[in-house]
Coordinates of C-alpha atoms and ligand atoms in Angstrom, one line a residue:
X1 CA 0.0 0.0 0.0
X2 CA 1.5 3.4 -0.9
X3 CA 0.9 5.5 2.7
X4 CA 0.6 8.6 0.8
X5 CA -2.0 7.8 -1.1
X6 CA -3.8 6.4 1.6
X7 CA -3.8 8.9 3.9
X8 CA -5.0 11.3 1.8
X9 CA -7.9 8.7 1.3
X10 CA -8.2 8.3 5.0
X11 CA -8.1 12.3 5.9
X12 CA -10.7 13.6 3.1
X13 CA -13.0 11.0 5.1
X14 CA -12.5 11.5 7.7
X15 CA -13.1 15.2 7.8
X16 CA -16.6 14.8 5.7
X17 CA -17.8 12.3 8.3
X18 CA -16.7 14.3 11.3
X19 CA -18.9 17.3 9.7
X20 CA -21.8 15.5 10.2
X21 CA -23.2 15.4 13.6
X22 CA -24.0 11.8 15.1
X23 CA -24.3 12.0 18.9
X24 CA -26.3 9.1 19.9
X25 CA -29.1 9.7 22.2
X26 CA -30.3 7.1 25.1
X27 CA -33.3 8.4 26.2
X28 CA -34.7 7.8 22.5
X29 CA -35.4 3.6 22.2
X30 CA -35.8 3.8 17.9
X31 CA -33.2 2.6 16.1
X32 CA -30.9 4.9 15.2
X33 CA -31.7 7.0 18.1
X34 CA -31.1 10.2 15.9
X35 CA -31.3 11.9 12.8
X36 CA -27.6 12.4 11.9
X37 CA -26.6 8.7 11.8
X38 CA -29.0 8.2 9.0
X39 CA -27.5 11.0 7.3
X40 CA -24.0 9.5 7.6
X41 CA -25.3 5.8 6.9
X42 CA -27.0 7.4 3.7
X43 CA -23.6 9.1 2.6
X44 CA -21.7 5.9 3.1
X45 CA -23.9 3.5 1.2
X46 CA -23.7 6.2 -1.8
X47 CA -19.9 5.7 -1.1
X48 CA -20.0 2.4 -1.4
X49 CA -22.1 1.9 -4.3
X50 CA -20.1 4.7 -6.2
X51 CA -16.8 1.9 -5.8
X52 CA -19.0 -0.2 -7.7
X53 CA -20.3 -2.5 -5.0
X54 CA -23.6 -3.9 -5.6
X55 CA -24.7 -6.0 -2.1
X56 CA -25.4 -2.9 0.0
X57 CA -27.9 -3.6 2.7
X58 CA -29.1 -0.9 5.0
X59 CA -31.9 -2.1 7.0
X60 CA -34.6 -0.2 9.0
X61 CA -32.7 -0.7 12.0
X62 CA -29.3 1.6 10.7
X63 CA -26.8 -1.9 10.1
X64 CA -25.7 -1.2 7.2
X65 CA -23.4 -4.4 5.5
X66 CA -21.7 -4.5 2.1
X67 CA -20.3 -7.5 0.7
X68 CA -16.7 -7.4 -1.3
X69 CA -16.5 -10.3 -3.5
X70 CA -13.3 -12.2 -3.7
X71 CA -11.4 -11.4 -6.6
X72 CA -9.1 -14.4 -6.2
X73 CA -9.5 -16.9 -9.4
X74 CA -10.4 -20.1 -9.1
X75 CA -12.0 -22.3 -6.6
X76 CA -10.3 -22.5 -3.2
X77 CA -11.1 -19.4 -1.8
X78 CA -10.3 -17.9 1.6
X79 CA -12.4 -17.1 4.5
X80 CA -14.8 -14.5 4.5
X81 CA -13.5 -12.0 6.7
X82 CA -15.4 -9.0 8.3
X83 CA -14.7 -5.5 9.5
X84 CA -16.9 -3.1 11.6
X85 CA -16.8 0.4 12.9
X86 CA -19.9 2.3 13.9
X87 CA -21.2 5.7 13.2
X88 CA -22.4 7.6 16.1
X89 CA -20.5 9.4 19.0
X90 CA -20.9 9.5 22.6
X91 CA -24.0 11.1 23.9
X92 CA -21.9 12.6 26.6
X93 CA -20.3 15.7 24.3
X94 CA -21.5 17.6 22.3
X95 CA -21.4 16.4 18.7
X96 CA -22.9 19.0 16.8
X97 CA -21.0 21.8 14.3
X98 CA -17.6 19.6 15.1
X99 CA -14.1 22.2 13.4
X100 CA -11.4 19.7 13.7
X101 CA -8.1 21.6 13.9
X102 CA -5.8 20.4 11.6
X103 CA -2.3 20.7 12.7
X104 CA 0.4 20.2 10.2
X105 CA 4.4 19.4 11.4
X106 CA 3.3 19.4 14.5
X107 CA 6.1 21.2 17.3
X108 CA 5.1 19.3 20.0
X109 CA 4.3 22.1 22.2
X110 CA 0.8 22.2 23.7
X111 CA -1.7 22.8 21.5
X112 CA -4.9 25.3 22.2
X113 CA -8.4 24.3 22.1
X114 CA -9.9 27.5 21.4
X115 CA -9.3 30.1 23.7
X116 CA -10.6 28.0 26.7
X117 CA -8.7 25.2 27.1
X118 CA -5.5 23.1 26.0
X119 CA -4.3 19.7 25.2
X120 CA -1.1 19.5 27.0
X121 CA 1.9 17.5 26.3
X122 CA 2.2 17.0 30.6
X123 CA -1.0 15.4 29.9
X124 CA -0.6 13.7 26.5
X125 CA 3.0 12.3 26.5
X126 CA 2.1 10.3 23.2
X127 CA 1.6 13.8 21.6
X128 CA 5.7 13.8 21.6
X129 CA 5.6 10.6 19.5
X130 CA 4.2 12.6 16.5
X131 CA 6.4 15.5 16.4
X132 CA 6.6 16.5 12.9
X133 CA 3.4 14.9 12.1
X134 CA 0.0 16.0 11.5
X135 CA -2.3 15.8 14.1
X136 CA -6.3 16.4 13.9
X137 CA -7.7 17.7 17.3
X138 CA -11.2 19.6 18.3
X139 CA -11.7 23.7 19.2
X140 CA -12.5 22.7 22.6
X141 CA -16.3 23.2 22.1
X142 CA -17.1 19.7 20.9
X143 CA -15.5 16.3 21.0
X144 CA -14.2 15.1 17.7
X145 CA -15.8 11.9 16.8
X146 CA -12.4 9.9 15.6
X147 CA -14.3 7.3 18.1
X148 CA -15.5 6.1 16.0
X149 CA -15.0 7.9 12.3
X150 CA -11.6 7.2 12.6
X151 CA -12.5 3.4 12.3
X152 CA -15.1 4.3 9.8
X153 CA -12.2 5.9 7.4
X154 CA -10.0 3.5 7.7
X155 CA -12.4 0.6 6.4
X156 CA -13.6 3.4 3.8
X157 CA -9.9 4.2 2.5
X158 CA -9.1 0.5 1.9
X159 CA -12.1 -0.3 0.1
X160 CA -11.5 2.7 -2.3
X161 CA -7.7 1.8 -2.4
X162 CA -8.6 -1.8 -3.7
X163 CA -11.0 -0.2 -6.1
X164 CA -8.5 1.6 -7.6
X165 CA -6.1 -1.4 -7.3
X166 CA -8.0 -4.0 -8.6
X167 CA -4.3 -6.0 -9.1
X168 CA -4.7 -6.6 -5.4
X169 CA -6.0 -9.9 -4.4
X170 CA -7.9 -10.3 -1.9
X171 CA -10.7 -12.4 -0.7
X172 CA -14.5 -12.2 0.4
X173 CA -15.1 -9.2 2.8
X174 CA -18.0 -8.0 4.6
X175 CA -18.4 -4.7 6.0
X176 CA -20.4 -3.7 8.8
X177 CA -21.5 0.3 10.0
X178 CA -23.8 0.0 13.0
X179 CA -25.8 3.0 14.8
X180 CA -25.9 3.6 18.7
X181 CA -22.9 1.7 19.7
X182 CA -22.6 4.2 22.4
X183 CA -25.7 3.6 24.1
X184 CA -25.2 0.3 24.5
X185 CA -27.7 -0.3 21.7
X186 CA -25.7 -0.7 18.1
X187 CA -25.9 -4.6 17.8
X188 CA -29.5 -4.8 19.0
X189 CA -32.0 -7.0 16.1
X190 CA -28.5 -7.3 14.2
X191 CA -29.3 -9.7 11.1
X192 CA -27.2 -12.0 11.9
X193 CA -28.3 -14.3 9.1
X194 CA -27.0 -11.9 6.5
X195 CA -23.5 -12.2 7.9
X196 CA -20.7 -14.9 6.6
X197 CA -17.7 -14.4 7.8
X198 CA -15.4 -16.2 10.0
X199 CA -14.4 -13.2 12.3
X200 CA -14.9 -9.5 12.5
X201 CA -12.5 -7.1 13.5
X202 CA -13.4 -3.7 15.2
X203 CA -12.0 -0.9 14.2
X204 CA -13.0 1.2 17.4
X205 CA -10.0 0.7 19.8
X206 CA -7.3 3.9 20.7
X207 CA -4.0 4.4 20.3
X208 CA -1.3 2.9 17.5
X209 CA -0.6 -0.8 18.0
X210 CA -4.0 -1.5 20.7
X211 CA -5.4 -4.6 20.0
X212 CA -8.1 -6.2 22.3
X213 CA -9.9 -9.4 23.1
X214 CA -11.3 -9.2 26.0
X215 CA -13.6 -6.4 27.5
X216 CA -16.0 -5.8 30.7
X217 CA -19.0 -7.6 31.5
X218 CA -21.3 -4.5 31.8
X219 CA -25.0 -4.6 33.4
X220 CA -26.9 -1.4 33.4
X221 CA -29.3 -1.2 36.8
X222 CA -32.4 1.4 36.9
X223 CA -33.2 2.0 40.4
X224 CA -36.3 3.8 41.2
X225 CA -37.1 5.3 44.8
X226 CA -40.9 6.1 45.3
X227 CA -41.4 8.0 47.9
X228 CA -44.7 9.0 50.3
X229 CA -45.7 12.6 49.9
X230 CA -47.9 15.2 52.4
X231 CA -47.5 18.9 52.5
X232 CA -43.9 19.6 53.8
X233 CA -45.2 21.1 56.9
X234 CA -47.6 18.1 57.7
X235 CA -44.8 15.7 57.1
X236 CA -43.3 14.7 60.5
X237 CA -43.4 11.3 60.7
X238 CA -45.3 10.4 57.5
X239 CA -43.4 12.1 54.5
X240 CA -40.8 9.5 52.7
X241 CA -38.6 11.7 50.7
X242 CA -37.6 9.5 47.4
X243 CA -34.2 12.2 47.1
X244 CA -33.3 10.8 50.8
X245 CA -33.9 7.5 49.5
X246 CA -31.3 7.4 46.7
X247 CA -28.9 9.5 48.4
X248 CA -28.9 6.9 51.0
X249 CA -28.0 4.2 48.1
X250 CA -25.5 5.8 47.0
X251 CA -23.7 6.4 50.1
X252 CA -24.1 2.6 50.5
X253 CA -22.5 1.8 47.3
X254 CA -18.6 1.1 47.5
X255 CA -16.9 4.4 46.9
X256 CA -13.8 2.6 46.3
X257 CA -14.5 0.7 43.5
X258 CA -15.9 3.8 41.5
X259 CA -14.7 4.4 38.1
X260 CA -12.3 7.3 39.8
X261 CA -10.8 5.0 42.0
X262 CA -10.2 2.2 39.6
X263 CA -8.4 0.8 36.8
X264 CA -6.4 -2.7 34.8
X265 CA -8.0 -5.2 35.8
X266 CA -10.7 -3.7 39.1
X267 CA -14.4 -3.4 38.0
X268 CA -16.4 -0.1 39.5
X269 CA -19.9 0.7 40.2
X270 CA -21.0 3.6 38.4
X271 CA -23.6 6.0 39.3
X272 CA -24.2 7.8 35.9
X273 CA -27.7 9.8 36.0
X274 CA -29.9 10.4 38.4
X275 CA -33.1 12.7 37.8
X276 CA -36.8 12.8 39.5
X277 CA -38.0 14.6 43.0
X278 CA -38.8 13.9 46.4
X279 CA -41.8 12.2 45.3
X280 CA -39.8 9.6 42.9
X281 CA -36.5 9.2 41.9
X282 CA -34.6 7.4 39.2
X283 CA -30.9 6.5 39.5
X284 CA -28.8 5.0 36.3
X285 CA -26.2 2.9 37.1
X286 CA -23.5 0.8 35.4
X287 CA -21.7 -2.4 36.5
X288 CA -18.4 -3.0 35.3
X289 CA -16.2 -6.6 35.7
X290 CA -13.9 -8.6 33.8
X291 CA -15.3 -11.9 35.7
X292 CA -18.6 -13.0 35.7
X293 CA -18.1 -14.4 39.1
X294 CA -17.5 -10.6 40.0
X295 CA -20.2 -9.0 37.9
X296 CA -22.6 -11.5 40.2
X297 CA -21.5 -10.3 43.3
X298 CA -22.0 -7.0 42.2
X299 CA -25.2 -7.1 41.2
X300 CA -25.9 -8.8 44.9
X301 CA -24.5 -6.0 46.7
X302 CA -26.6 -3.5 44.1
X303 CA -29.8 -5.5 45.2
X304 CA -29.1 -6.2 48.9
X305 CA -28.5 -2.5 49.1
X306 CA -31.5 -1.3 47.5
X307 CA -33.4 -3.8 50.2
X308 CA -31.8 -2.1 53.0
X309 CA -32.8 1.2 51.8
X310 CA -36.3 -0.4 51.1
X311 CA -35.9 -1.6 55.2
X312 CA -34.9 1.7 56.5
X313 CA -37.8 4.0 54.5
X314 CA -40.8 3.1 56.0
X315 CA -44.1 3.2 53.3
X316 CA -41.3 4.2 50.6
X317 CA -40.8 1.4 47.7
X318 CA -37.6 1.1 45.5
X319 CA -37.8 -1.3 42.5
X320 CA -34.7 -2.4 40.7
X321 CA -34.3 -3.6 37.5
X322 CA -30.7 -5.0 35.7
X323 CA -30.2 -5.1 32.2
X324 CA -27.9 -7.1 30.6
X325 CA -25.4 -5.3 28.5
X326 CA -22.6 -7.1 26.8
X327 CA -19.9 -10.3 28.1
X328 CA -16.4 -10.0 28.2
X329 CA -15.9 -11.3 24.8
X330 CA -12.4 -13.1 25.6
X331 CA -13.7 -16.8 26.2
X332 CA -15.9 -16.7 22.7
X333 CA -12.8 -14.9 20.8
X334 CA -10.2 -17.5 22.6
X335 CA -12.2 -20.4 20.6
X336 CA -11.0 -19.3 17.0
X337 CA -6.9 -19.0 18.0
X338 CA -6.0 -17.9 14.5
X339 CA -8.2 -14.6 14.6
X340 CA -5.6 -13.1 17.4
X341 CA -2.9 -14.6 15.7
X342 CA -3.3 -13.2 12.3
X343 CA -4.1 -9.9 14.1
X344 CA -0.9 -9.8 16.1
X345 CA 1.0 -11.2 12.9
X346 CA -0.4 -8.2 11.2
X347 CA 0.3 -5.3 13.8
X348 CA 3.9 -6.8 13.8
X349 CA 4.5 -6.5 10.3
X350 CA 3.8 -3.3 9.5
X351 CA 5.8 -2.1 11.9
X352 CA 4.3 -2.1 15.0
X353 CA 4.6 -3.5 18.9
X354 CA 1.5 -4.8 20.0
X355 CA -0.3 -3.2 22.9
X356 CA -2.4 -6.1 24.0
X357 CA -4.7 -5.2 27.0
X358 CA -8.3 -5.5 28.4
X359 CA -10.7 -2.9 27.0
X360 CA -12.1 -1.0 29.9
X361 CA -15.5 -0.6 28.4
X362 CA -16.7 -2.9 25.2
X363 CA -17.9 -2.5 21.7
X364 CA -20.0 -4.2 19.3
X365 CA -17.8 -6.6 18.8
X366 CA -18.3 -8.1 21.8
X367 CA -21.8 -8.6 21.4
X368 CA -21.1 -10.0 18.0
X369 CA -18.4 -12.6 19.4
X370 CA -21.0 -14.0 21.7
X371 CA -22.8 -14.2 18.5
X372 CA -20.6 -16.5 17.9
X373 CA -18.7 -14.5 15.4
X374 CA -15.2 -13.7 16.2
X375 CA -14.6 -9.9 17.0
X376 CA -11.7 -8.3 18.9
X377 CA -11.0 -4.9 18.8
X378 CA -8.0 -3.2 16.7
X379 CA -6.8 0.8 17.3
X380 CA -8.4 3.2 14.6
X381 CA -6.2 6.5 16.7
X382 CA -7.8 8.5 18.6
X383 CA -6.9 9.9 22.1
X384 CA -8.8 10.5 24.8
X385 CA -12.9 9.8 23.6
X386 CA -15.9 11.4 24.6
X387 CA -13.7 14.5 25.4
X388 CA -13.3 18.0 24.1
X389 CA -9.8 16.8 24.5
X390 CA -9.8 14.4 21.6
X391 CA -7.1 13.9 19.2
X392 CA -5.8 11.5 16.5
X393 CA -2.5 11.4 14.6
X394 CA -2.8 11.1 10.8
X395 CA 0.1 8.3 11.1
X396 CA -1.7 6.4 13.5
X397 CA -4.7 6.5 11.0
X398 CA -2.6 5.1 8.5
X399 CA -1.4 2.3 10.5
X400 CA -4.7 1.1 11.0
X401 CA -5.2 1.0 7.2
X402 CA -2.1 -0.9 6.9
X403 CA -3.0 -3.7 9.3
X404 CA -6.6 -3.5 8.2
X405 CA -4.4 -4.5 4.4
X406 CA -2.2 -6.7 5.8
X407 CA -4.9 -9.3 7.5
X408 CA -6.9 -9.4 4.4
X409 CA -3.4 -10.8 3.3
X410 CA -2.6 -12.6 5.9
X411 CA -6.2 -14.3 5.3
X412 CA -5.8 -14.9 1.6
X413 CA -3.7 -17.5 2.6
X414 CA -6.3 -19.3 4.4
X415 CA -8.7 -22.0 3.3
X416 CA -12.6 -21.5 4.0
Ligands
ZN1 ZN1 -16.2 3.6 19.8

């Protein structure tokens, strides 16, 4: 693969997707939760189609898939192999008007974010590894979406690459863009019937040389306090205040394993939203763990502390409900060895040292492993996600294109 050429493919893309505004939304159950997302989905099957491809699927539910037909002669063909990246950003930044700085030879001083804030080498030691390089960060007032449009790029470069390649063999690929990732919803009524591949790697990890087979188990819990309401100053004795309630529960929960006080290998419980008033209250709250043995006993201490609160408030009530998530994907990955070992074969040769470590979070990917499809997680670049402090370096975007390149290699090799 020429890198120039490439990353010129990689950058034009990535800049037209990052213009269009896909935050996620998880208050909104329809799939995609908003607007934009269709509008990138639309752009990127008229991308595809515009390379020529004809099997481009975009269901009703945003997954859109587009087959790549081998162009290998003959009969003995390799495995179909898959790669996926999805199109929406977190919910937790704004998404909207995004005017990605583009910083060419970079000094590797700090670089300002607008006139309010700055990314800060003491903060960003990697920034030093790209001195001279160019590096794409936000204005401060937005984050920048390289998680995941970075991944999106990538996938998008390569195909156009082997378009105007066609001298490059390669076999059967399937693409995969899904919506809402970030809300926990992106593989939700996934077609799984219309897939065929052996494995599908994830373009939605960080930085240069990242790969990942094993994530959290996460369970969401909605907690919600009812409380017993008179007039304030009739209250004594009778009023159960639902605000009391929750504060009390999340006194109880272990401030120690919080997502502040945590990282490697240590699960957390955290409390992300809480909204209501005395009368009723409803409290979000995600479980993190890397064994299911521990994701258990969390959600025992989650429930025997919502009884105790139940105990101590009189006529109050507090239901619970827990909602599975995703698994740690490692165990269903760990049952097809040659997926990581093409993938580490690839990182290698072009260049780089493998960074092989749990993700603290999860993807698709691991829903679609427990699928029973293969999917571990390879670095697209970015820094720092769901942040106004988001970066990515150009080079690290093209390294991702060069091992997405080199396992469709490695693969061709390969029997189905
Ligand atoms: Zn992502």
């Amino acid at each position: 693969m020429n890198t120039a050429t490439i990353e010129q493919l990689i950058v034009e893309r990535f800049l037209r997707y990052t213009a269009i505004d896909t935050r996620s939304d998880d208050h909104i159950a329809t799939k995609p939760s908003t607007a934009g997302q269709w509008d990138l989905l639309h752009l990127l099957v008229k991308e595809l189609k515009e390379l020529g491809l004809e099997d481009v699927l975009l269901n009703a539910d945003g997954f859109l898939i587009a087959r790549i037909p081998s162009n290998i002669p003959g009969s003995a063909q390799p495995p179909v192999i898959g790669f996926m990246a999805h199109v929406d950003t977190s919910p937790d930044m704004p998404g909207n008007g995004v005017r990605p700085q583009i910083i060419e030879a970079y000094d590797g001083s700090d670089i300002p974010l607008g006139d309010q804030w700055t990314l800060t080498t003491a903060d960003n030691p990697l920034l030093k590894k790209y001195v001279g390089s160019t590096i794409i960060t936000t204005d401060g007032r937005t984050l920048l979406g390289a998680d995941d449009k970075a991944g999106v790029a990538e996938i998008m470069a390569v195909l156009q690459y082997y378009h105007d390649h066609p001298e490059i063999r390669h076999g059967a690929l399937e693409i995969i863009f899904t919506a809402d990732e970030e809300t926990g919803h992106g593989m939700d009524g996934f077609p799984l019937e219309q897939l065929h591949a052996r494995c599908c790697y994830t373009m939605d990890g960080g930085r240069s040389g990242e790969i990942e087979s094993e994530c959290f188990h996460a369970n969401r819990v909605d907690i919600t306090f009812t409380g017993v309401m008179y007039h304030p100053g009739a209250a004594r004795g009778r009023m159960v205040n639902a605000i009391t309630m929750a504060n009390r529960f999340c006194m109880m929960i272990p401030q120690s394993e919080s997502p502040e006080t945590t990282d490697e290998r240590e699960g957390y419980y955290y409390l992300g939203e809480i909204s209501g008033d005395s009368s009723s209250c409803t409290l979000i709250m995600n479980l993190r763990d890397f064994e299911a043995s521990g994701m258990e006993r969390r959600i025992r201490v989650v429930e025997a502390t919502a009884h105790a609160v139940q105990e101590s408030s009189a006529a109050g009530k507090v239901d619970l409900k827990v909602i599975k998530q995703y698994v740690n994907m490692a165990e269903y990955v760990s049952k097809d060895p040659l997926v990581m070992e093409k993938l580490q074969q690839a990182v290698e040769r072009a260049g780089i040292t493998p960074i092989m470590q749990p993700i603290r979070g999860g993807t698709d990917g691991a829903r679609l492993s427990e699928m029973g499809i293969p999917a571990p997680n390879i670095f697209a670049g970015g820094v720092n996600f769901h942040s106004r402090f988001e970066w990515v370096a150009v080079p690290a975007m093209v390294e991702a294109a060069v091992v997405i390149d080199t396992l469709i290699h490695l693969w061709s090799s390969e029997q189905a």
